[in-house]
XYZ file of C-alpha atoms in Angstrom:
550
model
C 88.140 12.392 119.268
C 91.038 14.819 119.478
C 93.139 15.333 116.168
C 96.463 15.387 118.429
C 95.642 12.118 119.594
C 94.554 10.465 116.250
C 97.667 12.162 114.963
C 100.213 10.641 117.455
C 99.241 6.935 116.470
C 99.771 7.809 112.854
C 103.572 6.040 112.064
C 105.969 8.172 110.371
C 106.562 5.088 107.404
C 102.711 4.969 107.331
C 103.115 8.758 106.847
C 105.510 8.598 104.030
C 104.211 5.506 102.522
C 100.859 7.906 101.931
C 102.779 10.995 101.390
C 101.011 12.537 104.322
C 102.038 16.387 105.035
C 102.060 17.670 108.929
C 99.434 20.117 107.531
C 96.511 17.460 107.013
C 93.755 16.755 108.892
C 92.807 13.162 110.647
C 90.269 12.711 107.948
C 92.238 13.193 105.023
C 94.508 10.552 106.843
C 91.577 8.349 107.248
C 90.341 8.770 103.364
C 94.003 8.698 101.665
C 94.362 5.199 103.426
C 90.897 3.632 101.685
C 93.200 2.832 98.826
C 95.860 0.968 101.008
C 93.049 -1.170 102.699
C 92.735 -4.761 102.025
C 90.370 -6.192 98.580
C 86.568 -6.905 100.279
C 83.785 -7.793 98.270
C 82.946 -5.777 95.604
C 78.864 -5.185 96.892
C 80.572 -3.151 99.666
C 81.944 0.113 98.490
C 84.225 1.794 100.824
C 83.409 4.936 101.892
C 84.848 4.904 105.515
C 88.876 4.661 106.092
C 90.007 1.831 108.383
C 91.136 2.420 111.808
C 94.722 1.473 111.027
C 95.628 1.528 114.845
C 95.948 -1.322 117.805
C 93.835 0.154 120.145
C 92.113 3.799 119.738
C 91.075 5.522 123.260
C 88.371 7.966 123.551
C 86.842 9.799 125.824
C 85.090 7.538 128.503
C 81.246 8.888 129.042
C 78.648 10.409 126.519
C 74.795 10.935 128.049
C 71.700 8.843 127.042
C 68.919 10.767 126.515
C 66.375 8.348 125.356
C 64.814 5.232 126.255
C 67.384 3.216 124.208
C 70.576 3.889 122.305
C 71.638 2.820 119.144
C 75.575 2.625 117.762
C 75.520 2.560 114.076
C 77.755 4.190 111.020
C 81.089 5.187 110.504
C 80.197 8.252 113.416
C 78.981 6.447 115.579
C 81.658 3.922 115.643
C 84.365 6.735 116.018
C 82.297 8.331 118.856
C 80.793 6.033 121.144
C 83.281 4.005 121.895
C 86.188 3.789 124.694
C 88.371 1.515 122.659
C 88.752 -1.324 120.210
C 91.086 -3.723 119.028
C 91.825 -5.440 115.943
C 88.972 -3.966 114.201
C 87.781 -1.674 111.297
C 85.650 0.370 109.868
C 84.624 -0.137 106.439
C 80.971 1.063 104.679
C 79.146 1.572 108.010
C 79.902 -1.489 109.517
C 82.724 -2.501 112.025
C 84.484 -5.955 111.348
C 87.711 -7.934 111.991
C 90.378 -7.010 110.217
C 92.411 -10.285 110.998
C 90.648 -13.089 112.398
C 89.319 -11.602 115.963
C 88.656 -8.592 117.279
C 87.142 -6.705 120.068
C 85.543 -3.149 121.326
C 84.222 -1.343 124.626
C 81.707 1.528 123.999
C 81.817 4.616 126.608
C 79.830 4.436 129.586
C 76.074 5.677 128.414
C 75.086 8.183 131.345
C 71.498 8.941 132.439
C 70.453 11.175 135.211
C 67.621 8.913 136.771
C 68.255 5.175 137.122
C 67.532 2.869 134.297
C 67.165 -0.976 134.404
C 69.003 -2.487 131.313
C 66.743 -5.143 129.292
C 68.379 -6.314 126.396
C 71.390 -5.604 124.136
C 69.938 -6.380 119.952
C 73.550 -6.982 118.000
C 72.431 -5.803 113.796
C 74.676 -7.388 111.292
C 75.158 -6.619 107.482
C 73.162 -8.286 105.350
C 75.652 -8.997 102.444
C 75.442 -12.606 103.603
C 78.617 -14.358 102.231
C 78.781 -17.247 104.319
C 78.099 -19.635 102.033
C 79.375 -23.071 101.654
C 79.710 -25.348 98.674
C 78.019 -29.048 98.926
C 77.386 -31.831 96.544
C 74.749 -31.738 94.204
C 70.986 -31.167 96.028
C 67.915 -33.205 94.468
C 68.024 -36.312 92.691
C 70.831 -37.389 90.501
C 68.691 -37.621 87.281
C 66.945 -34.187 87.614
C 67.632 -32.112 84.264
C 67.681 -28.661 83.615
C 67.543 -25.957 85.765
C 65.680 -26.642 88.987
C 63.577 -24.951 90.868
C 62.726 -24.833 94.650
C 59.585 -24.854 96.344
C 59.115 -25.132 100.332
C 55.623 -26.129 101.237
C 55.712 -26.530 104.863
C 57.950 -27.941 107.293
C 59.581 -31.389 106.220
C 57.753 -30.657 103.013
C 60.310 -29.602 100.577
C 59.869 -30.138 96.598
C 62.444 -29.525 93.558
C 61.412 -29.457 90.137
C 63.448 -30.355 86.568
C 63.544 -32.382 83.848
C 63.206 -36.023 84.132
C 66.468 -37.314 82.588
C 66.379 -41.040 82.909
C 69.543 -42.195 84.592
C 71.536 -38.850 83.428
C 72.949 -37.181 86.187
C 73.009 -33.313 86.138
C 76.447 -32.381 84.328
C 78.025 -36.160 83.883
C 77.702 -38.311 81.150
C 74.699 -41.162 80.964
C 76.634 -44.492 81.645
C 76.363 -47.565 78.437
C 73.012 -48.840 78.925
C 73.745 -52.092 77.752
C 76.464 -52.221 80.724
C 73.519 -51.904 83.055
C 71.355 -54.668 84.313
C 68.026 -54.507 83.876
C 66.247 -52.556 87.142
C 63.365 -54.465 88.703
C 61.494 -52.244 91.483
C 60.432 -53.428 94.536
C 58.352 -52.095 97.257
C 59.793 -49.982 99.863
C 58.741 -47.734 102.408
C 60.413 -44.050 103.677
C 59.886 -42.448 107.043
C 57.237 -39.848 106.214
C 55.108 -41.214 103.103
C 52.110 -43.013 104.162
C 51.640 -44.027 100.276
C 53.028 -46.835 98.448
C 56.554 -46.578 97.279
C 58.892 -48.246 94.918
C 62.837 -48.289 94.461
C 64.469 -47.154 91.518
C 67.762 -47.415 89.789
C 68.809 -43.902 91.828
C 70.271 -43.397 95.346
C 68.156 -42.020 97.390
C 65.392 -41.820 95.472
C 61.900 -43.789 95.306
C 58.612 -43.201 93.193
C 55.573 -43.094 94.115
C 51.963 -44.028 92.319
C 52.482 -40.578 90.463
C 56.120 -40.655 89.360
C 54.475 -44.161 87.497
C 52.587 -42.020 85.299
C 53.789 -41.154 81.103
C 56.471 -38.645 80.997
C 55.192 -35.461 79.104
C 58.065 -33.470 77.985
C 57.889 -30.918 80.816
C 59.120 -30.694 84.503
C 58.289 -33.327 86.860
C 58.381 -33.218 90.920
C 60.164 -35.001 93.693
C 59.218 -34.377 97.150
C 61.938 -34.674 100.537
C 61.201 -34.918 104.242
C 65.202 -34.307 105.177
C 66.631 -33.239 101.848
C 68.838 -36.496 101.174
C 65.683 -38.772 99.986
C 63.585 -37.835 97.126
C 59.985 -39.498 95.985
C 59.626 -38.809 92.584
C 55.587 -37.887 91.871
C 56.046 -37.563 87.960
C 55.331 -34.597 85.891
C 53.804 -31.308 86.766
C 54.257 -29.309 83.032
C 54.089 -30.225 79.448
C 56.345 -30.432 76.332
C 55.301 -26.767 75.771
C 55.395 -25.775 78.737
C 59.574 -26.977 79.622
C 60.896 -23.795 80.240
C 59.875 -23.906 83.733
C 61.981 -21.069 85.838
C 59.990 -20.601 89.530
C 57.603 -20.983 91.678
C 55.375 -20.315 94.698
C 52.555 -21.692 96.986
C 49.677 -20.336 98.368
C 46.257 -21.486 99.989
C 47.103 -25.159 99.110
C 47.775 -24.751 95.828
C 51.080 -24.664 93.995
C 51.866 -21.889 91.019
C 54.313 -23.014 88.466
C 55.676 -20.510 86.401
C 57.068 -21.258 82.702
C 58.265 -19.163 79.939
C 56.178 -19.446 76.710
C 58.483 -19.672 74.292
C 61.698 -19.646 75.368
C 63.212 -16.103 76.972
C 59.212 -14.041 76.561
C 56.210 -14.030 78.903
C 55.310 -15.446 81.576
C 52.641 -18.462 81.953
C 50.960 -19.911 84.952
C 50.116 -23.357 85.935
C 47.797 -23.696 89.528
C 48.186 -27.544 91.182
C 46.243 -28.569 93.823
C 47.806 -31.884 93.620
C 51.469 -32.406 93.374
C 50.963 -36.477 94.176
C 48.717 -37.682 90.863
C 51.272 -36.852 88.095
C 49.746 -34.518 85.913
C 49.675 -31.132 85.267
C 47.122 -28.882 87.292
C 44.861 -25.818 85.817
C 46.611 -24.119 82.865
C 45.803 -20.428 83.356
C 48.056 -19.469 79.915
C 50.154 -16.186 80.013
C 50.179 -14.823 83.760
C 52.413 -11.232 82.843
C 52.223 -10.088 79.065
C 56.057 -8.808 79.174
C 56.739 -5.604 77.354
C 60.202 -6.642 76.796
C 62.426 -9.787 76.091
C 64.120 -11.951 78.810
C 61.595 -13.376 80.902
C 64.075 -16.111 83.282
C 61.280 -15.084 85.964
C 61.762 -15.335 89.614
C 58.251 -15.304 92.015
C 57.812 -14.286 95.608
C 55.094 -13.211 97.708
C 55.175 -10.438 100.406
C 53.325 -10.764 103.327
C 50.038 -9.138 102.355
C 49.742 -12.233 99.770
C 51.028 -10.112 96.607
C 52.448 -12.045 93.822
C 56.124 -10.160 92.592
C 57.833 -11.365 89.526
C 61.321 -10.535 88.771
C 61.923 -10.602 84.980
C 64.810 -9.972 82.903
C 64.724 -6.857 80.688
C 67.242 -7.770 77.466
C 66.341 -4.009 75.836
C 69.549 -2.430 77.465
C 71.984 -4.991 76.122
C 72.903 -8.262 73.470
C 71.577 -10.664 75.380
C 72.630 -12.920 73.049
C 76.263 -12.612 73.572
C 75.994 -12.337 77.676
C 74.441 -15.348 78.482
C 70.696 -14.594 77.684
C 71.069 -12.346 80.993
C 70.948 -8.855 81.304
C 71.916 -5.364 83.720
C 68.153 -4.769 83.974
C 65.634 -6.102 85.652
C 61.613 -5.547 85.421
C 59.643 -5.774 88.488
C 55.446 -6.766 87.970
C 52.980 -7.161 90.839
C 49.415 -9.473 90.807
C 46.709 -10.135 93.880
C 46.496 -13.325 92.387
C 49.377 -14.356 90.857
C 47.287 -15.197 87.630
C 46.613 -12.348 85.614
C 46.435 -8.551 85.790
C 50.821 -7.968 86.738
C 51.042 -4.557 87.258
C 55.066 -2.912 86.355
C 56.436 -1.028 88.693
C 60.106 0.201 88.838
C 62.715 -1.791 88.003
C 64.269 -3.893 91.021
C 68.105 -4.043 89.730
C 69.642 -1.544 86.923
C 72.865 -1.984 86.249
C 73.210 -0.040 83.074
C 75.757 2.157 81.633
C 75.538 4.802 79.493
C 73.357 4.702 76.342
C 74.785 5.136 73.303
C 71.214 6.259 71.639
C 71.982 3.739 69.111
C 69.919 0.532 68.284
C 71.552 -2.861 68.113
C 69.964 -6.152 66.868
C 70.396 -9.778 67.853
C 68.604 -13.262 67.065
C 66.881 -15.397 69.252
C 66.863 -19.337 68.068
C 63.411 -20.442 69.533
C 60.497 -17.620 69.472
C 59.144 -18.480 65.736
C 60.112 -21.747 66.086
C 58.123 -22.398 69.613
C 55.105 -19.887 68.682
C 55.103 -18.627 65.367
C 50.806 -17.417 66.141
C 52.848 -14.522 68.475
C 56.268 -14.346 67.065
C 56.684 -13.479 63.597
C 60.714 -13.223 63.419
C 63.746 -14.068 65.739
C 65.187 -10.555 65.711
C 64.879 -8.300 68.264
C 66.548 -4.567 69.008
C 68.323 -3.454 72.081
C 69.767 0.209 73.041
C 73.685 0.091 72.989
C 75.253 1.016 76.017
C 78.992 1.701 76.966
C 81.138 0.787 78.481
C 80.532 -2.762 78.855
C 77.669 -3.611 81.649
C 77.886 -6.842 83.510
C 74.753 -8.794 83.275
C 72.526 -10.918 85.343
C 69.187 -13.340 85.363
C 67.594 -16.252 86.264
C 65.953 -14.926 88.956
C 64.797 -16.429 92.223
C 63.626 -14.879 95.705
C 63.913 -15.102 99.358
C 63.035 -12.728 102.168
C 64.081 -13.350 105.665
C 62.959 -11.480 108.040
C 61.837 -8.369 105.918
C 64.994 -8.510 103.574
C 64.639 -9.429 100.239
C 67.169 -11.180 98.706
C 67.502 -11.816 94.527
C 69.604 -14.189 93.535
C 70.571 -14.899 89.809
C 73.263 -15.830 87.225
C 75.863 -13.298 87.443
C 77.593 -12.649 84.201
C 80.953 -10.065 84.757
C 82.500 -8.276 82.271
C 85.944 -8.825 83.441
C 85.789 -12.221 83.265
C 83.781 -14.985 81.223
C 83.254 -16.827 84.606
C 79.689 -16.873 84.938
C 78.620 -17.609 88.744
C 76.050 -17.155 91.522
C 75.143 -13.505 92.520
C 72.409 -11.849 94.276
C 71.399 -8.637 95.285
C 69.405 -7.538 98.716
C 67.163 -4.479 99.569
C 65.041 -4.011 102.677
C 61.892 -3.386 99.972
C 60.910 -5.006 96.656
C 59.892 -1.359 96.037
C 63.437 -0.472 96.300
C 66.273 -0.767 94.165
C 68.272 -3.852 95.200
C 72.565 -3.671 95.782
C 74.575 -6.106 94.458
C 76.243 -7.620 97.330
C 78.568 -10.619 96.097
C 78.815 -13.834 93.968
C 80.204 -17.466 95.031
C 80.677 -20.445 92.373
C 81.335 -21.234 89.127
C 79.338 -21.582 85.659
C 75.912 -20.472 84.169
C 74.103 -21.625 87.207
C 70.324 -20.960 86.855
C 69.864 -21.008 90.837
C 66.997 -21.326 93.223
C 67.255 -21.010 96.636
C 64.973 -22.102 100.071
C 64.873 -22.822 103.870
C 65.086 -25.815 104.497
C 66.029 -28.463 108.197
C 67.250 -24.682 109.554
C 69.506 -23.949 106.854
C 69.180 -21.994 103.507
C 69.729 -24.647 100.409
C 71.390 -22.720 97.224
C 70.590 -24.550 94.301
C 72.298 -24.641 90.717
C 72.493 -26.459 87.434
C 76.444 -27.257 87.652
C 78.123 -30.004 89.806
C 78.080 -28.010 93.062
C 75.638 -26.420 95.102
C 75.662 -24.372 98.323
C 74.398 -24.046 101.771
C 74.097 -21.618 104.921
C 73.446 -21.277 108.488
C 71.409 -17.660 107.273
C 72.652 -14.242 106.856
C 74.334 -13.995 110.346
C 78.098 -14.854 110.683
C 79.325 -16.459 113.657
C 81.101 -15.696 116.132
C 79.918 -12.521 118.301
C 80.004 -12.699 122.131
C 79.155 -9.495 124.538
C 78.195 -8.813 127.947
C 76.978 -5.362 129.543
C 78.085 -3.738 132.268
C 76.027 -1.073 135.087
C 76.865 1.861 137.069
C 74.977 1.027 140.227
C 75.966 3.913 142.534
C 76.525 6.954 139.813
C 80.323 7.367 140.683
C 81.059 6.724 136.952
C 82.860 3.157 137.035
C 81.180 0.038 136.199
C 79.815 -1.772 139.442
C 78.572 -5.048 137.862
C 78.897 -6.931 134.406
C 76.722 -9.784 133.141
C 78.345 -13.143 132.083
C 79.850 -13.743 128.256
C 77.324 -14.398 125.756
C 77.516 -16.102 122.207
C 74.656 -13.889 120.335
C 72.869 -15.016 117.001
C 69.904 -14.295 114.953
C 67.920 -17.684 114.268
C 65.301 -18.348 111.319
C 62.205 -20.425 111.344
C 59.300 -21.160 108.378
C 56.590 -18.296 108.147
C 53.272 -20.290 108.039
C 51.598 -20.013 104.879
C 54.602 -18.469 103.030
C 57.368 -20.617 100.734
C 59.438 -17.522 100.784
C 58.741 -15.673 103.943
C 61.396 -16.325 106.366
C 61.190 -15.035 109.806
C 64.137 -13.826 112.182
C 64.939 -13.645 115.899
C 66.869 -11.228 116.286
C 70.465 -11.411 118.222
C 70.205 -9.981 121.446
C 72.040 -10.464 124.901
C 69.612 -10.698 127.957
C 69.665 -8.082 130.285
C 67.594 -8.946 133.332
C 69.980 -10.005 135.745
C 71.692 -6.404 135.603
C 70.199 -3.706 138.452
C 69.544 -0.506 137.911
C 71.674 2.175 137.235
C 73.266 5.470 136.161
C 75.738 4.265 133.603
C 76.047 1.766 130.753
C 78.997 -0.232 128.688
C 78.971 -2.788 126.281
C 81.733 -5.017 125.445
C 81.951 -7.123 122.405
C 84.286 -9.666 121.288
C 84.538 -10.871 117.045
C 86.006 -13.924 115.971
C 85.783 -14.926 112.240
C 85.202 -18.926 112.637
C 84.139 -19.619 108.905
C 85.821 -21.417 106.488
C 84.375 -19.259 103.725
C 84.950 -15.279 102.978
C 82.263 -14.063 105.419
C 83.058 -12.004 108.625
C 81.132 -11.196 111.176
C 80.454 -7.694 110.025
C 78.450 -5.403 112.932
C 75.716 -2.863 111.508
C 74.485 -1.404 114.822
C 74.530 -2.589 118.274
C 71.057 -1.181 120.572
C 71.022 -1.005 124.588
C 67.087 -0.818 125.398
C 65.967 -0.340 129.283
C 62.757 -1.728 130.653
């Protein structure tokens, strides 16, 4: 791109209003207005300037060399294209900066004729299209709950059985109620007996008769509106359930033991008699305080927990959560959790001084391991935001951590979460959506991705991908350097479907425009239209866009 040009769509008040001198270049233009440019999230830092023009014209043809080409980063989106409107650059990725917006690339020259197969459209994966709903689960499930996908049609939540409390409201006078007689009922989907209960929606079956044991219990959904409660799954001891997984027909329920320190296992093989499966005991012997584990399995079978790591800060007076994270790996989810690097660390600077808080429940809960209620921490400064209450999802190869997200410019606790394309990689913070301490789990679910909390509202998404993005591609039949033929419009978006044998494994398609009714030919454009049609913050925000040839 030619500085004169750049230069000549530069205003003279935008000039002024920057204190720009004749003597700069186009890139200190570009980098002085990154502090003019419009608040976005705060897990995308800016490094790019926006394109603070109408339309920007390069020149029209750059050579393809290879067997596809990809258009990706601030470069690229400076250099391969023709024009754009209404858009900007911001991180890496390209993005309305109203509500629409469109570009053309150059024309992609070859010397020998190529025939045009796809076009694969790569968004970022900050996913903030998220959408607030009423509460998920049944009305009387305490606590905070915890999500496990079994199959399709086969979802389960886990809590606290709190009689006819619903989560976050008051219990209503008892002696205002009628006594509840069940009756028999039937629910598309359960070939087992079933009675009503006093709650909408829900029904129990033979195990949700069985004694209440001071633990979690389970309720099981075909279409995520009606529940069948099958009674408990963990103990009075064993109450601080925080996640879980499923593998080889058999469901793992992790619990802290006590409250805030080590992991413990439970395996089920049946989730329908109402009572607790094989108690393995401690699963991950935690070198440090926090526990508030999240579980997920990769796709070799590996068991990852994500544990909170109190030692950099007082947990005590940031929500039991924390800046650090510990990351611990099993074959068999069991026993033998092997640390590896931590997956989130969000520290500041240490202060080489120790600090000391109390914990209300380790002597109390088990005094045999826990001797005294105090435990040390390394002071850090400035302040450090915190987070915990883990929980995992991957789709398509992305990992995504979700948690409590505790801010230190606000006492607004809320969702956050964090992505990385490896759990062997540290994991960016990309956003946060809600309010209050939400102790959130999150699953795929009738196509969509369920966000569940402990407060009055929960959340739910289409996936990562924002809607809308349309394209078509054109072809330079005859090699004269103008575009002969174009295919039609298309609306382009990634979809998600259930990885068999994996709760947490979710697969992607990914968004691509098909090709095959273009010819041959010497020369190559892509057009691509962006229209933000949420209702929430999101944007469709474009990471690369690939032309591949047969």
């Amino acid at each position: 791109m030619s500085s004169g040009r750049e230069l000549a769509m530069v205003t003279t008040l935008e000039r002024r209003k920057i204190g720009f001198s004749p003597n700069d270049s186009p890139l200190w233009y570009r980098e002085k207005k990154v502090a003019l440019m419009r608040t976005i999230p705060r897990s995308i830092q800016i490094l790019s300037a926006q394109l603070a023009f109408t339309c920007i014209i390069f020149p029209a043809t750059t050579s393809l060399a290879n067997d596809s080409l990809v258009i990706e980063g601030s470069d690229g989106w400076v250099t391969k294209l023709e024009s754009q409107k209404g858009l900007e650059v911001v991180d890496d990725f390209i993005l309305p900066s109203g509500k629409e917006g469109a570009l053309r690339t150059k024309v992609l020259t070859t010397d020998t004729k190529k025939k045009p197969s796809s076009v694969t459209i790569t968004q970022s994966p900050v996913w903030q299209n998220w959408n607030p709903i009423d509460n998920l689960g049944p009305v009387n499930l305490g606590d905070a709950p915890v999500f496990l996908r079994v199959g399709p049609q086969n979802y389960w939540i886990f809590g606290r059985y709190k009689g006819d409390k619903p989560r976050n409201s008051r219990s209503q006078n008892a002696s205002s109620t009628p006594a509840f007689t069940p009756e028999p009922a039937t629910l598309d989907g359960f070939e087992i007996p079933l009675q009503t209960t006093p709650f909408p929606n829900q029904y129990n079956a033979p195990g949700g008769l069985m004694p209440p044991l001071g633990g979690y219990h389970a309720w099981q959904s075909r279409d995520m509106i009606n529940w069948v409660h099958h009674g408990p799954i963990t103990e009075k001891f064993s109450a601080w359930m925080t996640t879980a997984e499923f593998a080889d027909g058999k469901a793992y329920f992790y619990y802290d033991f006590p409250n805030d320190q080590d992991p413990h296992v439970y395996v089920d093989d049946n989730l329908f008699d109402g009572l607790p499966g094989d108690h393995k005991g401690m699963a991950y012997d935690d070198p440090t305080h926090g526990s508030d584990c999240g579980i997920i399995r990769d796709l070799d079978g590996r068991f990852h927990l994500i544990v909170e790591d109190w030692s950099p800060i007082n947990a005590r007076t940031h929500a039991w959560d924390s800046p650090l994270a510990a990351h611990a790996v099993s074959d068999d989810g069991v026993s033998d959790f092997r640390t590896l690097a931590p997956p989130v660390d969000e520290r500041t600077k240490s202060t080489g001084k120790i600090g000391t808080y109390e914990h209300p429940h380790w002597v109390k809960e088990h005094p045999e391991r826990f001797k005294t209620n105090v435990a040390e921490f390394e002071i850090h400064e400035p302040e450090q935001n915190a987070f915990g209450d883990w929980a995992a999802i991957c789709v398509g190869g992305q990992y995504y951590l979700f948690c409590d997200y505790d801010p230190v410019d606000t006492k607004q606790m809320s969702v956050g979460w964090f992505t990385s394309s490896s759990l062997d990689q540290q994991f960016t913070f990309c956003d946060h959506v809600g309010n209050g301490h939400p102790d959130p789990d999150i699953m795929f679910a009738e196509g969509q991705f369920y966000l569940v909390t402990q407060q009055n509202s929960d959340f739910v998404s289409p996936g990562p991908w924002v809607e809308t993005v349309e394209a078509r591609a054109g072809v330079d039949t005859n090699n004269d350097g103008t575009i002969d033929q174009w295919s039609d419009w298309q609306e382009v978006k990634e979809t998600y479907d259930y990885v068999t044998g994996f709760a947490k494994q979710v697969s992607k398609t990914p968004a691509q425009l098909d090709l095959s009714s273009l010819p041959e030919g010497y020369g190559f454009q892509l057009e691509v239209k962006l229209t933000d049609s949420t209702d929430n913050k999101s944007k469709p925000m474009i990471k690369s866009l690939e032309l591949s040839f047969e």
